[in-house]
PDB file of C-alpha atoms in Angstrom:
ATOM      1  CA  UNK A   1       0.000   0.000   0.000  1.00  0.00           C
ATOM      2  CA  UNK A   2       1.362   3.418  -0.994  1.00  0.00           C
ATOM      3  CA  UNK A   3       0.965   5.735   1.985  1.00  0.00           C
ATOM      4  CA  UNK A   4       1.155   9.504   2.049  1.00  0.00           C
ATOM      5  CA  UNK A   5       1.450  12.067   4.797  1.00  0.00           C
ATOM      6  CA  UNK A   6      -0.792  14.906   3.720  1.00  0.00           C
ATOM      7  CA  UNK A   7      -3.296  17.542   4.779  1.00  0.00           C
ATOM      8  CA  UNK A   8      -7.020  16.841   5.195  1.00  0.00           C
ATOM      9  CA  UNK A   9      -9.111  20.011   5.094  1.00  0.00           C
ATOM     10  CA  UNK A  10     -11.662  20.882   7.727  1.00  0.00           C
ATOM     11  CA  UNK A  11     -13.330  24.071   8.862  1.00  0.00           C
ATOM     12  CA  UNK A  12     -15.953  26.176   7.197  1.00  0.00           C
ATOM     13  CA  UNK A  13     -15.846  28.218   4.026  1.00  0.00           C
ATOM     14  CA  UNK A  14     -12.919  30.686   4.035  1.00  0.00           C
ATOM     15  CA  UNK A  15     -11.871  29.450   7.517  1.00  0.00           C
ATOM     16  CA  UNK A  16      -9.570  26.495   6.732  1.00  0.00           C
ATOM     17  CA  UNK A  17      -8.186  24.156   9.338  1.00  0.00           C
ATOM     18  CA  UNK A  18      -6.136  21.122   8.365  1.00  0.00           C
ATOM     19  CA  UNK A  19      -5.352  17.778   9.946  1.00  0.00           C
ATOM     20  CA  UNK A  20      -1.977  16.221   9.105  1.00  0.00           C
ATOM     21  CA  UNK A  21      -2.842  12.593   8.375  1.00  0.00           C
ATOM     22  CA  UNK A  22      -1.294   9.383   7.083  1.00  0.00           C
ATOM     23  CA  UNK A  23      -3.484   7.851   4.402  1.00  0.00           C
ATOM     24  CA  UNK A  24      -3.545   5.469   1.493  1.00  0.00           C
ATOM     25  CA  UNK A  25      -2.661   7.517  -1.589  1.00  0.00           C
ATOM     26  CA  UNK A  26      -5.813   6.326  -3.374  1.00  0.00           C
ATOM     27  CA  UNK A  27      -8.183   7.772  -0.753  1.00  0.00           C
ATOM     28  CA  UNK A  28      -9.839  11.180  -1.290  1.00  0.00           C
ATOM     29  CA  UNK A  29      -8.332  14.276   0.341  1.00  0.00           C
ATOM     30  CA  UNK A  30     -10.796  14.384   3.228  1.00  0.00           C
ATOM     31  CA  UNK A  31     -11.576  10.675   3.206  1.00  0.00           C
ATOM     32  CA  UNK A  32     -10.514   7.743   5.347  1.00  0.00           C
ATOM     33  CA  UNK A  33      -7.061   7.891   6.912  1.00  0.00           C
ATOM     34  CA  UNK A  34      -4.831   5.569   8.912  1.00  0.00           C
ATOM     35  CA  UNK A  35      -3.605   7.969  11.606  1.00  0.00           C
ATOM     36  CA  UNK A  36      -3.837  11.629  12.526  1.00  0.00           C
ATOM     37  CA  UNK A  37      -0.371  13.075  13.222  1.00  0.00           C
ATOM     38  CA  UNK A  38      -1.257  16.674  14.010  1.00  0.00           C
ATOM     39  CA  UNK A  39      -2.959  19.877  12.941  1.00  0.00           C
ATOM     40  CA  UNK A  40      -2.175  22.965  10.880  1.00  0.00           C
ATOM     41  CA  UNK A  41      -4.051  26.254  11.248  1.00  0.00           C
ATOM     42  CA  UNK A  42      -2.990  28.705   8.500  1.00  0.00           C
ATOM     43  CA  UNK A  43      -5.055  31.534  10.014  1.00  0.00           C
ATOM     44  CA  UNK A  44      -2.710  31.904  12.982  1.00  0.00           C
ATOM     45  CA  UNK A  45       0.422  34.045  12.872  1.00  0.00           C
ATOM     46  CA  UNK A  46       3.522  32.384  11.435  1.00  0.00           C
ATOM     47  CA  UNK A  47       5.388  32.663  14.734  1.00  0.00           C
ATOM     48  CA  UNK A  48       2.530  31.151  16.763  1.00  0.00           C
ATOM     49  CA  UNK A  49       3.249  27.834  18.494  1.00  0.00           C
ATOM     50  CA  UNK A  50      -0.286  26.598  17.780  1.00  0.00           C
ATOM     51  CA  UNK A  51      -0.010  27.071  14.007  1.00  0.00           C
ATOM     52  CA  UNK A  52       1.523  23.618  13.486  1.00  0.00           C
ATOM     53  CA  UNK A  53       1.174  20.793  15.987  1.00  0.00           C
ATOM     54  CA  UNK A  54       2.824  17.554  14.946  1.00  0.00           C
ATOM     55  CA  UNK A  55       3.677  14.241  16.636  1.00  0.00           C
ATOM     56  CA  UNK A  56       7.280  13.955  15.444  1.00  0.00           C
ATOM     57  CA  UNK A  57       7.861  10.415  16.733  1.00  0.00           C
ATOM     58  CA  UNK A  58       4.926   9.042  14.757  1.00  0.00           C
ATOM     59  CA  UNK A  59       5.949  11.076  11.699  1.00  0.00           C
ATOM     60  CA  UNK A  60       9.438   9.519  11.859  1.00  0.00           C
ATOM     61  CA  UNK A  61       7.837   6.074  12.205  1.00  0.00           C
ATOM     62  CA  UNK A  62       5.700   6.556   9.080  1.00  0.00           C
ATOM     63  CA  UNK A  63       8.617   7.976   7.098  1.00  0.00           C
ATOM     64  CA  UNK A  64      10.633   4.872   8.029  1.00  0.00           C
ATOM     65  CA  UNK A  65       7.708   2.752   6.801  1.00  0.00           C
ATOM     66  CA  UNK A  66       7.967   4.459   3.387  1.00  0.00           C
ATOM     67  CA  UNK A  67       5.236   7.094   3.597  1.00  0.00           C
ATOM     68  CA  UNK A  68       5.805   9.978   1.206  1.00  0.00           C
ATOM     69  CA  UNK A  69       4.979  13.480   2.490  1.00  0.00           C
ATOM     70  CA  UNK A  70       3.378  16.043   0.227  1.00  0.00           C
ATOM     71  CA  UNK A  71       5.333  19.220  -0.499  1.00  0.00           C
ATOM     72  CA  UNK A  72       3.647  21.283   2.235  1.00  0.00           C
ATOM     73  CA  UNK A  73       4.037  18.552   4.873  1.00  0.00           C
ATOM     74  CA  UNK A  74       7.658  18.003   3.802  1.00  0.00           C
ATOM     75  CA  UNK A  75       8.303  21.687   4.539  1.00  0.00           C
ATOM     76  CA  UNK A  76       6.770  21.270   8.011  1.00  0.00           C
ATOM     77  CA  UNK A  77       9.017  18.265   8.666  1.00  0.00           C
ATOM     78  CA  UNK A  78      12.087  20.136   7.421  1.00  0.00           C
ATOM     79  CA  UNK A  79      11.317  23.043   9.749  1.00  0.00           C
ATOM     80  CA  UNK A  80      10.979  20.597  12.656  1.00  0.00           C
ATOM     81  CA  UNK A  81      14.293  18.941  11.781  1.00  0.00           C
ATOM     82  CA  UNK A  82      12.802  15.502  11.082  1.00  0.00           C
ATOM     83  CA  UNK A  83      13.642  15.532   7.404  1.00  0.00           C
ATOM     84  CA  UNK A  84      16.675  16.859   5.571  1.00  0.00           C
ATOM     85  CA  UNK A  85      16.051  20.051   3.604  1.00  0.00           C
ATOM     86  CA  UNK A  86      15.519  19.257  -0.062  1.00  0.00           C
ATOM     87  CA  UNK A  87      16.725  21.448  -2.891  1.00  0.00           C
ATOM     88  CA  UNK A  88      13.847  22.710  -4.957  1.00  0.00           C
ATOM     89  CA  UNK A  89      13.758  24.013  -8.501  1.00  0.00           C
ATOM     90  CA  UNK A  90      13.581  27.784  -8.264  1.00  0.00           C
ATOM     91  CA  UNK A  91      11.294  28.633 -11.133  1.00  0.00           C
ATOM     92  CA  UNK A  92      11.874  32.012 -12.715  1.00  0.00           C
ATOM     93  CA  UNK A  93       8.202  32.952 -12.903  1.00  0.00           C
ATOM     94  CA  UNK A  94       8.702  36.174 -10.966  1.00  0.00           C
ATOM     95  CA  UNK A  95      11.600  37.308 -13.121  1.00  0.00           C
ATOM     96  CA  UNK A  96      10.632  40.177 -15.464  1.00  0.00           C
ATOM     97  CA  UNK A  97      10.586  39.683 -19.215  1.00  0.00           C
ATOM     98  CA  UNK A  98      13.156  40.980 -21.718  1.00  0.00           C
ATOM     99  CA  UNK A  99      11.289  44.230 -22.471  1.00  0.00           C
ATOM    100  CA  UNK A 100      10.846  45.062 -18.784  1.00  0.00           C
ATOM    101  CA  UNK A 101      14.561  44.426 -18.141  1.00  0.00           C
ATOM    102  CA  UNK A 102      15.474  46.716 -21.064  1.00  0.00           C
ATOM    103  CA  UNK A 103      13.187  49.502 -19.753  1.00  0.00           C
ATOM    104  CA  UNK A 104      14.734  49.198 -16.282  1.00  0.00           C
ATOM    105  CA  UNK A 105      18.251  49.470 -17.759  1.00  0.00           C
ATOM    106  CA  UNK A 106      17.251  52.569 -19.775  1.00  0.00           C
ATOM    107  CA  UNK A 107      15.682  54.170 -16.707  1.00  0.00           C
ATOM    108  CA  UNK A 108      18.826  53.475 -14.664  1.00  0.00           C
ATOM    109  CA  UNK A 109      20.998  54.931 -17.436  1.00  0.00           C
ATOM    110  CA  UNK A 110      18.860  58.114 -17.558  1.00  0.00           C
ATOM    111  CA  UNK A 111      19.081  58.473 -13.791  1.00  0.00           C
ATOM    112  CA  UNK A 112      22.858  57.973 -13.863  1.00  0.00           C
ATOM    113  CA  UNK A 113      23.455  60.423 -16.770  1.00  0.00           C
ATOM    114  CA  UNK A 114      22.570  63.648 -14.830  1.00  0.00           C
ATOM    115  CA  UNK A 115      24.618  62.462 -11.872  1.00  0.00           C
ATOM    116  CA  UNK A 116      27.645  61.916 -14.134  1.00  0.00           C
ATOM    117  CA  UNK A 117      27.239  65.386 -15.708  1.00  0.00           C
ATOM    118  CA  UNK A 118      27.630  67.062 -12.336  1.00  0.00           C
TER     119      UNK A 118
END
Protein backbone atom coordinates (compact mmCIF):
# COMPACT_ATOMS: atom_id res chain seq x y z
CA UNK A 1 0.00 0.00 0.00
CA UNK A 2 1.36 3.42 -0.99
CA UNK A 3 0.97 5.73 1.99
CA UNK A 4 1.15 9.50 2.05
CA UNK A 5 1.45 12.07 4.80
CA UNK A 6 -0.79 14.91 3.72
CA UNK A 7 -3.30 17.54 4.78
CA UNK A 8 -7.02 16.84 5.19
CA UNK A 9 -9.11 20.01 5.09
CA UNK A 10 -11.66 20.88 7.73
CA UNK A 11 -13.33 24.07 8.86
CA UNK A 12 -15.95 26.18 7.20
CA UNK A 13 -15.85 28.22 4.03
CA UNK A 14 -12.92 30.69 4.03
CA UNK A 15 -11.87 29.45 7.52
CA UNK A 16 -9.57 26.50 6.73
CA UNK A 17 -8.19 24.16 9.34
CA UNK A 18 -6.14 21.12 8.37
CA UNK A 19 -5.35 17.78 9.95
CA UNK A 20 -1.98 16.22 9.11
CA UNK A 21 -2.84 12.59 8.37
CA UNK A 22 -1.29 9.38 7.08
CA UNK A 23 -3.48 7.85 4.40
CA UNK A 24 -3.54 5.47 1.49
CA UNK A 25 -2.66 7.52 -1.59
CA UNK A 26 -5.81 6.33 -3.37
CA UNK A 27 -8.18 7.77 -0.75
CA UNK A 28 -9.84 11.18 -1.29
CA UNK A 29 -8.33 14.28 0.34
CA UNK A 30 -10.80 14.38 3.23
CA UNK A 31 -11.58 10.68 3.21
CA UNK A 32 -10.51 7.74 5.35
CA UNK A 33 -7.06 7.89 6.91
CA UNK A 34 -4.83 5.57 8.91
CA UNK A 35 -3.60 7.97 11.61
CA UNK A 36 -3.84 11.63 12.53
CA UNK A 37 -0.37 13.08 13.22
CA UNK A 38 -1.26 16.67 14.01
CA UNK A 39 -2.96 19.88 12.94
CA UNK A 40 -2.17 22.96 10.88
CA UNK A 41 -4.05 26.25 11.25
CA UNK A 42 -2.99 28.70 8.50
CA UNK A 43 -5.06 31.53 10.01
CA UNK A 44 -2.71 31.90 12.98
CA UNK A 45 0.42 34.04 12.87
CA UNK A 46 3.52 32.38 11.44
CA UNK A 47 5.39 32.66 14.73
CA UNK A 48 2.53 31.15 16.76
CA UNK A 49 3.25 27.83 18.49
CA UNK A 50 -0.29 26.60 17.78
CA UNK A 51 -0.01 27.07 14.01
CA UNK A 52 1.52 23.62 13.49
CA UNK A 53 1.17 20.79 15.99
CA UNK A 54 2.82 17.55 14.95
CA UNK A 55 3.68 14.24 16.64
CA UNK A 56 7.28 13.95 15.44
CA UNK A 57 7.86 10.41 16.73
CA UNK A 58 4.93 9.04 14.76
CA UNK A 59 5.95 11.08 11.70
CA UNK A 60 9.44 9.52 11.86
CA UNK A 61 7.84 6.07 12.20
CA UNK A 62 5.70 6.56 9.08
CA UNK A 63 8.62 7.98 7.10
CA UNK A 64 10.63 4.87 8.03
CA UNK A 65 7.71 2.75 6.80
CA UNK A 66 7.97 4.46 3.39
CA UNK A 67 5.24 7.09 3.60
CA UNK A 68 5.80 9.98 1.21
CA UNK A 69 4.98 13.48 2.49
CA UNK A 70 3.38 16.04 0.23
CA UNK A 71 5.33 19.22 -0.50
CA UNK A 72 3.65 21.28 2.23
CA UNK A 73 4.04 18.55 4.87
CA UNK A 74 7.66 18.00 3.80
CA UNK A 75 8.30 21.69 4.54
CA UNK A 76 6.77 21.27 8.01
CA UNK A 77 9.02 18.26 8.67
CA UNK A 78 12.09 20.14 7.42
CA UNK A 79 11.32 23.04 9.75
CA UNK A 80 10.98 20.60 12.66
CA UNK A 81 14.29 18.94 11.78
CA UNK A 82 12.80 15.50 11.08
CA UNK A 83 13.64 15.53 7.40
CA UNK A 84 16.67 16.86 5.57
CA UNK A 85 16.05 20.05 3.60
CA UNK A 86 15.52 19.26 -0.06
CA UNK A 87 16.73 21.45 -2.89
CA UNK A 88 13.85 22.71 -4.96
CA UNK A 89 13.76 24.01 -8.50
CA UNK A 90 13.58 27.78 -8.26
CA UNK A 91 11.29 28.63 -11.13
CA UNK A 92 11.87 32.01 -12.72
CA UNK A 93 8.20 32.95 -12.90
CA UNK A 94 8.70 36.17 -10.97
CA UNK A 95 11.60 37.31 -13.12
CA UNK A 96 10.63 40.18 -15.46
CA UNK A 97 10.59 39.68 -19.21
CA UNK A 98 13.16 40.98 -21.72
CA UNK A 99 11.29 44.23 -22.47
CA UNK A 100 10.85 45.06 -18.78
CA UNK A 101 14.56 44.43 -18.14
CA UNK A 102 15.47 46.72 -21.06
CA UNK A 103 13.19 49.50 -19.75
CA UNK A 104 14.73 49.20 -16.28
CA UNK A 105 18.25 49.47 -17.76
CA UNK A 106 17.25 52.57 -19.77
CA UNK A 107 15.68 54.17 -16.71
CA UNK A 108 18.83 53.47 -14.66
CA UNK A 109 21.00 54.93 -17.44
CA UNK A 110 18.86 58.11 -17.56
CA UNK A 111 19.08 58.47 -13.79
CA UNK A 112 22.86 57.97 -13.86
CA UNK A 113 23.45 60.42 -16.77
CA UNK A 114 22.57 63.65 -14.83
CA UNK A 115 24.62 62.46 -11.87
CA UNK A 116 27.64 61.92 -14.13
CA UNK A 117 27.24 65.39 -15.71
CA UNK A 118 27.63 67.06 -12.34
